[in-house]
């Protein structure tokens, strides 16, 4: 029945280090609201998190650059019957900003979004995190596998130990070091003055990876008066807010926002 609905297609975009399986519950939630959904894995990341970890160091994943990922998502969008609503988490939030800039999304929701390269900030904890996660002194021909301790600190802080462990085992995948370094490249630039389709920035008060102040700064940089740009902060949420127990509160807020802008 839902395919007869006049609601749009939502494309979910995961971030670095996390399997596209993170959207499992979101797909059910939004399909129940009548949306069609797609949640494609990143390039070369079609297998389960467990299998991808077994294949580490994976030279195919290691070769991924931001530009490849943008081309890949542009190709997928091209095959859809209409411009999708984009919901991206972390690096997926940055991809959402870049795809909206290319006029490829009906609307964009950026959850705990990585900042674009031309967002000037003095958030040293993010610089340190990027340094830690791109393993600067090693070859980019090999993937980086985030240690559990790092996961606990940046992604899963504030969660009970068993939940941290379960999430790590279910979702953590090896990552391309290049793609993390690409955050500082010209491919990651946003023209904040350009007219754009509606954008919503969602931040998490306890995010130890992309802070609330950084998300807010990203939102405030958008200067086009003819475009809708909104911001919402959620309390007691960390970087993994899309799988934390209050994920549904965030999903409901987004669903209501989508109704308002359509």
Coordinates of C-alpha atoms in Angstrom, one line a residue:
X1 CA 0.0 0.0 0.0
X2 CA 2.8 2.4 0.9
X3 CA 4.0 2.5 -2.7
X4 CA 0.7 4.1 -3.7
X5 CA 1.3 6.9 -1.2
X6 CA 2.3 10.3 -2.6
X7 CA 5.1 10.5 0.0
X8 CA 8.7 10.8 -1.3
X9 CA 11.7 8.5 -1.3
X10 CA 14.2 8.9 1.6
X11 CA 17.8 8.0 1.1
X12 CA 19.7 7.2 4.3
X13 CA 23.5 7.9 4.2
X14 CA 25.7 6.4 6.9
X15 CA 29.0 7.9 8.1
X16 CA 32.5 6.6 8.3
X17 CA 33.3 3.5 10.4
X18 CA 29.6 2.5 10.6
X19 CA 27.7 -0.1 8.6
X20 CA 24.6 1.0 6.7
X21 CA 22.8 -1.5 9.0
X22 CA 22.6 1.4 11.5
X23 CA 19.4 2.5 9.6
X24 CA 17.5 -0.7 10.0
X25 CA 15.0 0.7 12.5
X26 CA 14.7 4.0 10.7
X27 CA 13.7 2.3 7.5
X28 CA 10.8 0.5 9.3
X29 CA 9.8 3.8 11.0
X30 CA 9.7 5.9 7.8
X31 CA 8.1 3.1 5.7
X32 CA 5.4 2.9 8.3
X33 CA 4.9 6.7 7.6
X34 CA 4.4 5.9 3.9
X35 CA 7.8 6.8 2.6
X36 CA 9.8 4.7 0.2
X37 CA 13.3 4.2 1.5
X38 CA 16.8 3.3 0.2
X39 CA 19.9 2.9 2.4
X40 CA 22.7 1.9 0.1
X41 CA 26.0 0.9 1.7
X42 CA 29.1 2.9 0.8
X43 CA 31.3 1.8 -2.0
X44 CA 32.8 -1.7 -1.4
X45 CA 30.9 -2.0 2.0
X46 CA 28.1 -4.3 1.0
X47 CA 29.0 -7.1 3.4
X48 CA 28.2 -7.3 7.1
X49 CA 30.4 -5.4 9.6
X50 CA 31.8 -8.8 10.8
X51 CA 32.8 -9.8 7.3
X52 CA 34.3 -6.4 6.5
X53 CA 36.4 -6.6 9.7
X54 CA 37.6 -10.0 8.7
X55 CA 38.8 -8.6 5.3
X56 CA 40.8 -5.8 7.0
X57 CA 43.2 -4.4 5.8
X58 CA 41.0 -4.0 2.7
X59 CA 42.7 -2.2 -0.2
X60 CA 39.4 -1.5 -2.0
X61 CA 37.9 0.3 0.9
X62 CA 41.3 2.0 1.6
X63 CA 41.2 3.5 -1.9
X64 CA 37.9 5.4 -1.4
X65 CA 38.1 9.2 -1.7
X66 CA 35.3 11.7 -1.0
X67 CA 35.0 12.5 -4.7
X68 CA 34.4 8.8 -5.5
X69 CA 31.7 8.6 -2.8
X70 CA 30.0 11.7 -4.2
X71 CA 30.0 10.3 -7.7
X72 CA 28.6 7.0 -6.4
X73 CA 25.7 8.7 -4.6
X74 CA 25.0 10.9 -7.6
X75 CA 24.7 7.8 -9.8
X76 CA 22.2 6.2 -7.3
X77 CA 20.2 9.4 -7.1
X78 CA 20.2 9.6 -10.9
X79 CA 18.4 6.2 -11.1
X80 CA 15.6 7.2 -8.6
X81 CA 12.3 8.4 -10.0
X82 CA 12.7 11.8 -8.2
X83 CA 15.1 13.7 -6.0
X84 CA 15.1 12.0 -2.6
X85 CA 15.0 13.4 0.9
X86 CA 18.5 12.8 2.2
X87 CA 19.1 11.8 5.8
X88 CA 22.8 11.5 6.6
X89 CA 24.7 10.8 9.9
X90 CA 28.2 12.1 10.7
X91 CA 30.2 12.0 7.4
X92 CA 26.9 11.1 5.8
X93 CA 25.7 14.5 7.0
X94 CA 28.6 16.2 5.2
X95 CA 27.7 14.2 2.1
X96 CA 24.1 15.4 2.5
X97 CA 25.2 19.0 2.6
X98 CA 27.3 18.4 -0.6
X99 CA 24.5 16.7 -2.5
X100 CA 22.0 19.4 -1.5
X101 CA 24.5 21.9 -2.8
X102 CA 24.5 20.0 -6.1
X103 CA 20.7 20.3 -6.1
X104 CA 20.3 16.5 -5.8
X105 CA 18.0 16.3 -2.8
X106 CA 14.5 17.4 -2.1
X107 CA 15.5 18.2 1.5
X108 CA 18.5 17.3 3.7
X109 CA 18.8 16.2 7.3
X110 CA 22.3 16.3 8.7
X111 CA 22.6 14.4 12.0
X112 CA 25.8 15.1 14.0
X113 CA 27.3 16.3 10.7
X114 CA 31.1 16.4 10.0
X115 CA 31.9 20.1 9.2
X116 CA 32.8 21.1 5.6
X117 CA 36.5 22.0 4.9
X118 CA 35.8 25.8 4.7
X119 CA 34.1 26.0 8.1
X120 CA 36.6 27.8 10.1
X121 CA 36.6 26.6 13.7
X122 CA 38.9 26.1 16.7
X123 CA 37.5 22.9 17.9
X124 CA 40.7 21.1 18.8
X125 CA 38.9 18.0 20.0
X126 CA 37.7 17.4 16.5
X127 CA 41.2 18.0 15.0
X128 CA 42.5 15.5 17.5
X129 CA 39.8 13.0 16.7
X130 CA 40.5 13.3 12.9
X131 CA 44.2 12.8 13.7
X132 CA 43.5 9.7 15.8
X133 CA 41.2 8.2 13.2
X134 CA 43.3 8.7 10.1
X135 CA 46.4 7.2 11.5
X136 CA 48.7 9.9 9.9
X137 CA 52.0 8.0 10.0
X138 CA 50.8 4.9 8.2
X139 CA 50.1 4.0 4.5
X140 CA 46.8 5.0 3.0
X141 CA 46.8 1.7 1.1
X142 CA 45.5 0.0 4.2
X143 CA 42.2 0.5 6.0
X144 CA 42.1 1.8 9.6
X145 CA 40.2 -0.3 12.1
X146 CA 39.1 1.8 15.1
X147 CA 40.1 0.3 18.4
X148 CA 37.3 -0.4 20.9
X149 CA 38.7 2.2 23.3
X150 CA 38.5 4.9 20.7
X151 CA 35.0 3.9 19.8
X152 CA 34.0 4.2 23.5
X153 CA 35.5 7.6 23.7
X154 CA 34.3 9.3 20.5
X155 CA 31.2 7.4 19.4
X156 CA 29.7 5.5 22.3
X157 CA 30.4 7.6 25.3
X158 CA 27.5 7.8 27.9
X159 CA 26.3 4.2 26.9
X160 CA 26.5 1.2 29.2
X161 CA 29.5 -1.0 28.5
X162 CA 27.5 -3.9 27.0
X163 CA 25.7 -1.5 24.6
X164 CA 29.0 0.0 23.6
X165 CA 30.3 -3.5 22.9
X166 CA 27.2 -4.8 21.1
X167 CA 27.1 -1.7 18.8
X168 CA 30.9 -2.1 18.1
X169 CA 30.4 -5.7 17.1
X170 CA 27.3 -5.1 15.0
X171 CA 28.3 -1.9 13.2
X172 CA 32.0 -1.1 13.3
X173 CA 33.8 -1.4 9.9
X174 CA 37.3 -0.6 8.7
X175 CA 37.7 2.8 7.1
X176 CA 39.6 4.5 4.3
X177 CA 42.2 6.9 5.9
X178 CA 42.1 9.1 2.7
X179 CA 38.4 9.7 3.1
X180 CA 38.9 11.1 6.6
X181 CA 41.7 13.3 5.5
X182 CA 39.5 14.5 2.6
X183 CA 37.5 16.5 5.2
X184 CA 40.2 19.2 4.6
X185 CA 40.0 19.0 0.8
X186 CA 38.3 21.3 -1.7
X187 CA 35.8 18.6 -2.5
X188 CA 34.4 19.1 1.0
X189 CA 33.7 22.8 0.5
X190 CA 30.2 24.4 0.9
X191 CA 29.0 27.6 -0.7
X192 CA 27.1 28.9 2.2
X193 CA 25.5 31.8 0.3
X194 CA 24.0 29.6 -2.5
X195 CA 20.2 29.1 -2.6
X196 CA 19.4 25.5 -1.4
X197 CA 16.5 23.2 -0.7
X198 CA 15.5 22.9 3.0
X199 CA 18.2 21.7 5.4
X200 CA 17.8 20.6 9.0
X201 CA 20.9 20.2 11.3
X202 CA 20.4 17.8 14.3
X203 CA 23.0 17.8 17.1
X204 CA 23.5 15.7 20.2
X205 CA 24.3 17.4 23.5
X206 CA 26.8 14.6 24.6
X207 CA 28.5 14.1 21.2
X208 CA 32.2 13.7 21.9
X209 CA 33.1 13.6 18.2
X210 CA 31.2 16.5 16.6
X211 CA 30.3 18.9 19.3
X212 CA 27.0 20.9 19.6
X213 CA 28.9 24.1 19.0
X214 CA 30.4 22.8 15.8
X215 CA 27.0 21.7 14.5
X216 CA 25.5 25.0 15.4
X217 CA 28.3 26.9 13.7
X218 CA 27.7 24.8 10.5
X219 CA 24.0 25.6 10.6
X220 CA 24.6 29.4 11.2
X221 CA 27.0 29.7 8.3
X222 CA 24.2 29.3 5.8
X223 CA 23.4 32.8 4.7
X224 CA 20.8 32.5 1.9
X225 CA 17.6 34.3 3.0
X226 CA 15.5 32.5 0.4
X227 CA 16.3 29.0 1.8
X228 CA 15.0 27.1 4.8
X229 CA 17.8 26.1 7.3
X230 CA 16.8 24.7 10.7
X231 CA 18.6 23.5 13.8
X232 CA 17.6 21.2 16.7
X233 CA 19.7 19.9 19.6
X234 CA 18.8 16.6 21.4
X235 CA 19.7 16.2 25.1
X236 CA 21.5 13.1 26.4
X237 CA 22.4 11.9 23.0
X238 CA 25.9 10.9 21.8
X239 CA 27.5 10.6 18.3
X240 CA 25.6 7.3 17.9
X241 CA 22.2 8.9 18.4
X242 CA 20.8 7.1 15.4
X243 CA 20.9 3.8 17.3
X244 CA 20.7 5.0 20.9
X245 CA 17.5 4.2 22.8
X246 CA 16.0 7.7 22.1
X247 CA 16.6 7.5 18.3
X248 CA 12.8 7.4 17.8
X249 CA 12.4 10.8 19.4
X250 CA 14.8 12.2 16.7
X251 CA 13.1 10.3 13.9
X252 CA 9.7 11.7 15.0
X253 CA 11.0 15.2 15.1
X254 CA 12.4 14.8 11.5
X255 CA 9.1 13.3 10.3
X256 CA 7.2 16.3 11.7
X257 CA 9.7 18.7 10.2
X258 CA 9.3 17.0 6.8
X259 CA 5.5 17.5 7.0
X260 CA 6.0 21.2 7.7
X261 CA 8.3 21.8 4.7
X262 CA 6.3 19.8 2.2

